[in-house]
Amino acid sequence: EAQVTQNPRYLITVTGKKLTVTCSQNMNHEYMSWYRQDPGLGLRQIYYSMNVEVTDKGDVPEGYKVSRKEKRNFPLILESPSPNQTSLYFCASSLSLGGGRAGPYNEQFFGPGTRLTVL
Amino acid sequence: SQKIEQNSEALNIQEGKTATLTCNYTNYSPAYLQWYRQDPGRGPVFLLLIRENEKEKRKERLKVTFDTTLKQSLFHITASQPADSATYLCALVPLWGNTPLVFGKGTRLSVIA
């Protein structure tokens, strides 16, 4: 089944304790992205990756890191989490147009979400 | 800075009527505009995509229009059903992939039987 998986689904942690949220897709998509969703603020892009070893900042990258060593995986790293990073996080992937035109030009497939609470 | 607005936070309509949701944007030149449906606690699900050179797109009871002059997209659900109740999000997709993608805050649609 074509899907995007995220782990963990729920996480409660304390300020400053490094954590990683994993994201994996089995659709051979080039484009992957991380979003956070907060009440009243909507879905905001944190980081995105157009292909392996290519990552770029989205609208709200502060306090986050990502890596794209393999096409299928795109982990989100919080080196020193703070309470303002309490949020619902979504990973998404998309097939690019081809011909070198990478980007979310087709539908994005979203993961089930990770609800993170930082105390 | 770029801005995207969806007409209202919440919209209530009677079953069988047509729901119309609006997405307006400024300071942005999208190549595509996407619409998603999101149910509580779940990830968004793709519905429709429309390109800047397309005026209208249809899929079953859904219709999307895109007016780059007005900088506006309209999303219609005809013959609405209670099962259509959800939050609907629009997203602006840039011309070049190496530019952030921007989502609206969403409109929560409630279809009343």
GROMACS .gro file of C-alpha atoms in nm:
model
  232
    1GLU     CA    1   0.000   0.000   0.000
    2ALA     CA    2   0.133   0.343  -0.098
    3GLN     CA    3   0.180   0.546   0.214
    4VAL     CA    4   0.376   0.790   0.425
    5THR     CA    5   0.456   0.669   0.774
    6GLN     CA    6   0.564   0.873   1.074
    7ASN     CA    7   0.694   0.765   1.412
    8PRO     CA    8   0.618   0.818   1.687
    9ARG     CA    9   0.254   0.917   1.659
   10TYR     CA   10   0.250   1.073   2.004
   11LEU     CA   11   0.538   1.205   2.208
   12ILE     CA   12   0.564   1.390   2.537
   13THR     CA   13   0.910   1.515   2.621
   14VAL     CA   14   1.089   1.778   2.827
   15THR     CA   15   1.266   2.095   2.726
   16GLY     CA   16   1.614   2.038   2.586
   17LYS     CA   17   1.595   1.664   2.529
   18LYS     CA   18   1.690   1.593   2.167
   19LEU     CA   19   1.438   1.399   1.965
   20THR     CA   20   1.387   1.270   1.613
   21VAL     CA   21   1.059   1.214   1.431
   22THR     CA   22   1.100   0.970   1.146
   23CYS     CA   23   0.921   0.989   0.812
   24SER     CA   24   0.928   0.728   0.539
   25GLN     CA   25   0.750   0.694   0.205
   26ASN     CA   26   0.728   0.391  -0.024
   27MET     CA   27   0.625   0.570  -0.345
   28ASN     CA   28   0.970   0.665  -0.476
   29HIS     CA   29   0.879   1.034  -0.446
   30GLU     CA   30   1.148   1.295  -0.495
   31TYR     CA   31   0.984   1.575  -0.296
   32MET     CA   32   0.935   1.548   0.079
   33SER     CA   33   0.830   1.807   0.331
   34TRP     CA   34   0.761   1.869   0.699
   35TYR     CA   35   0.476   2.084   0.831
   36ARG     CA   36   0.352   2.188   1.168
   37GLN     CA   37  -0.011   2.266   1.236
   38ASP     CA   38  -0.123   2.493   1.517
   39PRO     CA   39  -0.471   2.626   1.603
   40GLY     CA   40  -0.531   2.961   1.437
   41LEU     CA   41  -0.209   2.942   1.237
   42GLY     CA   42  -0.285   2.659   0.999
   43LEU     CA   43  -0.033   2.435   0.829
   44ARG     CA   44   0.314   2.585   0.796
   45GLN     CA   45   0.609   2.439   0.610
   46ILE     CA   46   0.921   2.375   0.820
   47TYR     CA   47   1.165   2.221   0.574
   48TYR     CA   48   1.142   2.056   0.237
   49SER     CA   49   1.363   1.843   0.017
   50MET     CA   50   1.350   1.821  -0.359
   51ASN     CA   51   1.570   1.514  -0.371
   52VAL     CA   52   1.843   1.324  -0.188
   53GLU     CA   53   2.097   1.556  -0.024
   54VAL     CA   54   1.893   1.864  -0.121
   55THR     CA   55   1.706   2.040   0.159
   56ASP     CA   56   1.569   2.393   0.197
   57LYS     CA   57   1.408   2.600   0.467
   58GLY     CA   58   1.036   2.654   0.467
   59ASP     CA   59   0.855   2.932   0.649
   60VAL     CA   60   0.932   2.823   1.007
   61PRO     CA   61   1.267   2.637   1.016
   62GLU     CA   62   1.404   2.778   1.344
   63GLY     CA   63   1.478   2.509   1.599
   64TYR     CA   64   1.456   2.221   1.352
   65LYS     CA   65   1.699   2.020   1.141
   66VAL     CA   66   1.641   1.768   0.865
   67SER     CA   67   1.847   1.532   0.655
   68ARG     CA   68   1.780   1.342   0.333
   69LYS     CA   69   2.039   1.070   0.298
   70GLU     CA   70   1.803   0.829   0.126
   71LYS     CA   71   1.513   0.897  -0.104
   72ARG     CA   72   1.252   0.728   0.114
   73ASN     CA   73   1.342   0.884   0.452
   74PHE     CA   74   1.323   1.241   0.576
   75PRO     CA   75   1.368   1.264   0.954
   76LEU     CA   76   1.290   1.579   1.151
   77ILE     CA   77   1.531   1.656   1.432
   78LEU     CA   78   1.471   1.882   1.729
   79GLU     CA   79   1.813   1.932   1.889
   80SER     CA   80   1.683   2.121   2.193
   81PRO     CA   81   1.302   2.119   2.199
   82SER     CA   82   1.118   2.406   2.363
   83PRO     CA   83   0.750   2.440   2.468
   84ASN     CA   84   0.674   2.656   2.162
   85GLN     CA   85   0.745   2.352   1.947
   86THR     CA   86   0.446   2.175   2.095
   87SER     CA   87   0.239   2.107   1.785
   88LEU     CA   88   0.096   1.854   1.542
   89TYR     CA   89   0.356   1.761   1.282
   90PHE     CA   90   0.295   1.619   0.937
   91CYS     CA   91   0.533   1.473   0.684
   92ALA     CA   92   0.434   1.471   0.317
   93SER     CA   93   0.575   1.350  -0.013
   94SER     CA   94   0.505   1.424  -0.376
   95LEU     CA   95   0.609   1.296  -0.714
   96SER     CA   96   0.793   1.557  -0.916
   97LEU     CA   97   0.713   1.645  -1.275
   98GLY     CA   98   1.025   1.489  -1.412
   99GLY     CA   99   1.275   1.635  -1.654
  100GLY     CA  100   1.459   1.793  -1.365
  101ARG     CA  101   1.154   1.985  -1.250
  102ALA     CA  102   1.142   1.892  -0.884
  103GLY     CA  103   0.874   2.023  -0.653
  104PRO     CA  104   0.525   1.956  -0.514
  105TYR     CA  105   0.356   1.984  -0.852
  106ASN     CA  106   0.146   1.679  -0.801
  107GLU     CA  107  -0.066   1.581  -0.508
  108GLN     CA  108   0.106   1.559  -0.174
  109PHE     CA  109   0.054   1.245   0.032
  110PHE     CA  110   0.050   1.321   0.403
  111GLY     CA  111   0.146   1.100   0.692
  112PRO     CA  112  -0.088   1.040   0.987
  113GLY     CA  113   0.074   1.308   1.202
  114THR     CA  114   0.286   1.322   1.517
  115ARG     CA  115   0.146   1.502   1.818
  116LEU     CA  116   0.438   1.645   2.013
  117THR     CA  117   0.417   1.800   2.358
  118VAL     CA  118   0.723   1.968   2.505
  119LEU     CA  119   0.698   2.035   2.879
  120SER     CA  120   0.514   3.913   0.240
  121GLN     CA  121   0.302   3.649   0.074
  122LYS     CA  122  -0.041   3.600   0.217
  123ILE     CA  123  -0.318   3.350   0.159
  124GLU     CA  124  -0.669   3.381   0.302
  125GLN     CA  125  -0.962   3.146   0.304
  126ASN     CA  126  -1.293   3.328   0.321
  127SER     CA  127  -1.410   3.212   0.658
  128GLU     CA  128  -1.311   2.991   0.942
  129ALA     CA  129  -1.643   2.809   0.939
  130LEU     CA  130  -1.928   2.761   0.694
  131ASN     CA  131  -2.261   2.592   0.767
  132ILE     CA  132  -2.491   2.482   0.486
  133GLN     CA  133  -2.797   2.264   0.440
  134GLU     CA  134  -2.763   1.919   0.289
  135GLY     CA  135  -2.819   1.924  -0.087
  136LYS     CA  136  -2.699   2.282  -0.133
  137THR     CA  137  -2.379   2.391  -0.302
  138ALA     CA  138  -2.093   2.490  -0.073
  139THR     CA  139  -1.856   2.755  -0.206
  140LEU     CA  140  -1.522   2.814  -0.039
  141THR     CA  141  -1.285   3.095  -0.133
  142CYS     CA  142  -0.907   3.117  -0.137
  143ASN     CA  143  -0.748   3.459  -0.197
  144TYR     CA  144  -0.378   3.534  -0.214
  145THR     CA  145  -0.142   3.831  -0.243
  146ASN     CA  146   0.228   3.879  -0.316
  147TYR     CA  147   0.255   3.536  -0.476
  148SER     CA  148   0.257   3.397  -0.828
  149PRO     CA  149   0.159   3.033  -0.794
  150ALA     CA  150   0.205   2.788  -1.074
  151TYR     CA  151  -0.056   2.561  -0.923
  152LEU     CA  152  -0.319   2.570  -0.660
  153GLN     CA  153  -0.418   2.259  -0.465
  154TRP     CA  154  -0.720   2.182  -0.248
  155TYR     CA  155  -0.713   1.934   0.038
  156ARG     CA  156  -0.963   1.792   0.282
  157GLN     CA  157  -0.867   1.738   0.645
  158ASP     CA  158  -1.064   1.548   0.907
  159PRO     CA  159  -0.995   1.609   1.279
  160GLY     CA  160  -0.664   1.460   1.393
  161ARG     CA  161  -0.574   1.329   1.049
  162GLY     CA  162  -0.344   1.435   0.769
  163PRO     CA  163  -0.477   1.637   0.476
  164VAL     CA  164  -0.600   1.440   0.175
  165PHE     CA  165  -0.554   1.574  -0.176
  166LEU     CA  166  -0.869   1.659  -0.373
  167LEU     CA  167  -0.791   1.869  -0.678
  168LEU     CA  168  -0.509   2.058  -0.844
  169ILE     CA  169  -0.548   2.343  -1.091
  170ARG     CA  170  -0.275   2.504  -1.300
  171GLU     CA  171  -0.240   2.878  -1.357
  172ASN     CA  172  -0.341   2.842  -1.721
  173GLU     CA  173  -0.657   2.646  -1.636
  174LYS     CA  174  -0.982   2.821  -1.557
  175GLU     CA  175  -1.176   2.531  -1.413
  176LYS     CA  176  -1.133   2.170  -1.301
  177ARG     CA  177  -1.399   1.918  -1.205
  178LYS     CA  178  -1.404   1.588  -1.023
  179GLU     CA  179  -1.738   1.427  -0.946
  180ARG     CA  180  -1.924   1.676  -0.722
  181LEU     CA  181  -1.621   1.902  -0.684
  182LYS     CA  182  -1.532   2.202  -0.897
  183VAL     CA  183  -1.238   2.440  -0.868
  184THR     CA  184  -1.184   2.767  -1.049
  185PHE     CA  185  -0.866   2.973  -1.063
  186ASP     CA  186  -0.856   3.341  -1.154
  187THR     CA  187  -0.498   3.470  -1.159
  188THR     CA  188  -0.619   3.825  -1.229
  189LEU     CA  189  -0.835   3.833  -0.918
  190LYS     CA  190  -0.578   3.616  -0.736
  191GLN     CA  191  -0.858   3.390  -0.624
  192SER     CA  192  -0.969   3.028  -0.634
  193LEU     CA  193  -1.322   2.907  -0.567
  194PHE     CA  194  -1.395   2.553  -0.451
  195HIS     CA  195  -1.749   2.421  -0.495
  196ILE     CA  196  -1.911   2.108  -0.357
  197THR     CA  197  -2.246   2.046  -0.523
  198ALA     CA  198  -2.528   1.842  -0.369
  199SER     CA  199  -2.345   1.855  -0.037
  200GLN     CA  200  -2.381   1.571   0.212
  201PRO     CA  201  -2.312   1.547   0.587
  202ALA     CA  202  -2.010   1.330   0.497
  203ASP     CA  203  -1.858   1.636   0.328
  204SER     CA  204  -1.821   1.800   0.669
  205ALA     CA  205  -1.449   1.862   0.719
  206THR     CA  206  -1.188   2.135   0.699
  207TYR     CA  207  -1.081   2.231   0.349
  208LEU     CA  208  -0.738   2.376   0.281
  209CYS     CA  209  -0.599   2.552  -0.021
  210ALA     CA  210  -0.228   2.551  -0.099
  211LEU     CA  211  -0.023   2.768  -0.332
  212VAL     CA  212   0.246   2.580  -0.519
  213PRO     CA  213   0.534   2.794  -0.648
  214LEU     CA  214   0.659   2.800  -1.003
  215TRP     CA  215   0.995   2.671  -0.891
  216GLY     CA  216   1.029   2.384  -0.649
  217ASN     CA  217   1.289   2.556  -0.438
  218THR     CA  218   1.037   2.796  -0.287
  219PRO     CA  219   0.823   2.724   0.018
  220LEU     CA  220   0.471   2.602  -0.037
  221VAL     CA  221   0.200   2.802   0.143
  222PHE     CA  222  -0.126   2.672   0.291
  223GLY     CA  223  -0.432   2.868   0.389
  224LYS     CA  224  -0.567   2.827   0.742
  225GLY     CA  225  -0.864   2.632   0.616
  226THR     CA  226  -1.242   2.659   0.620
  227ARG     CA  227  -1.439   2.424   0.844
  228LEU     CA  228  -1.746   2.312   0.653
  229SER     CA  229  -2.048   2.168   0.832
  230VAL     CA  230  -2.326   2.018   0.621
  231ILE     CA  231  -2.647   1.997   0.820
  232ALA     CA  232  -2.898   1.723   0.742
   0.00000   0.00000   0.00000
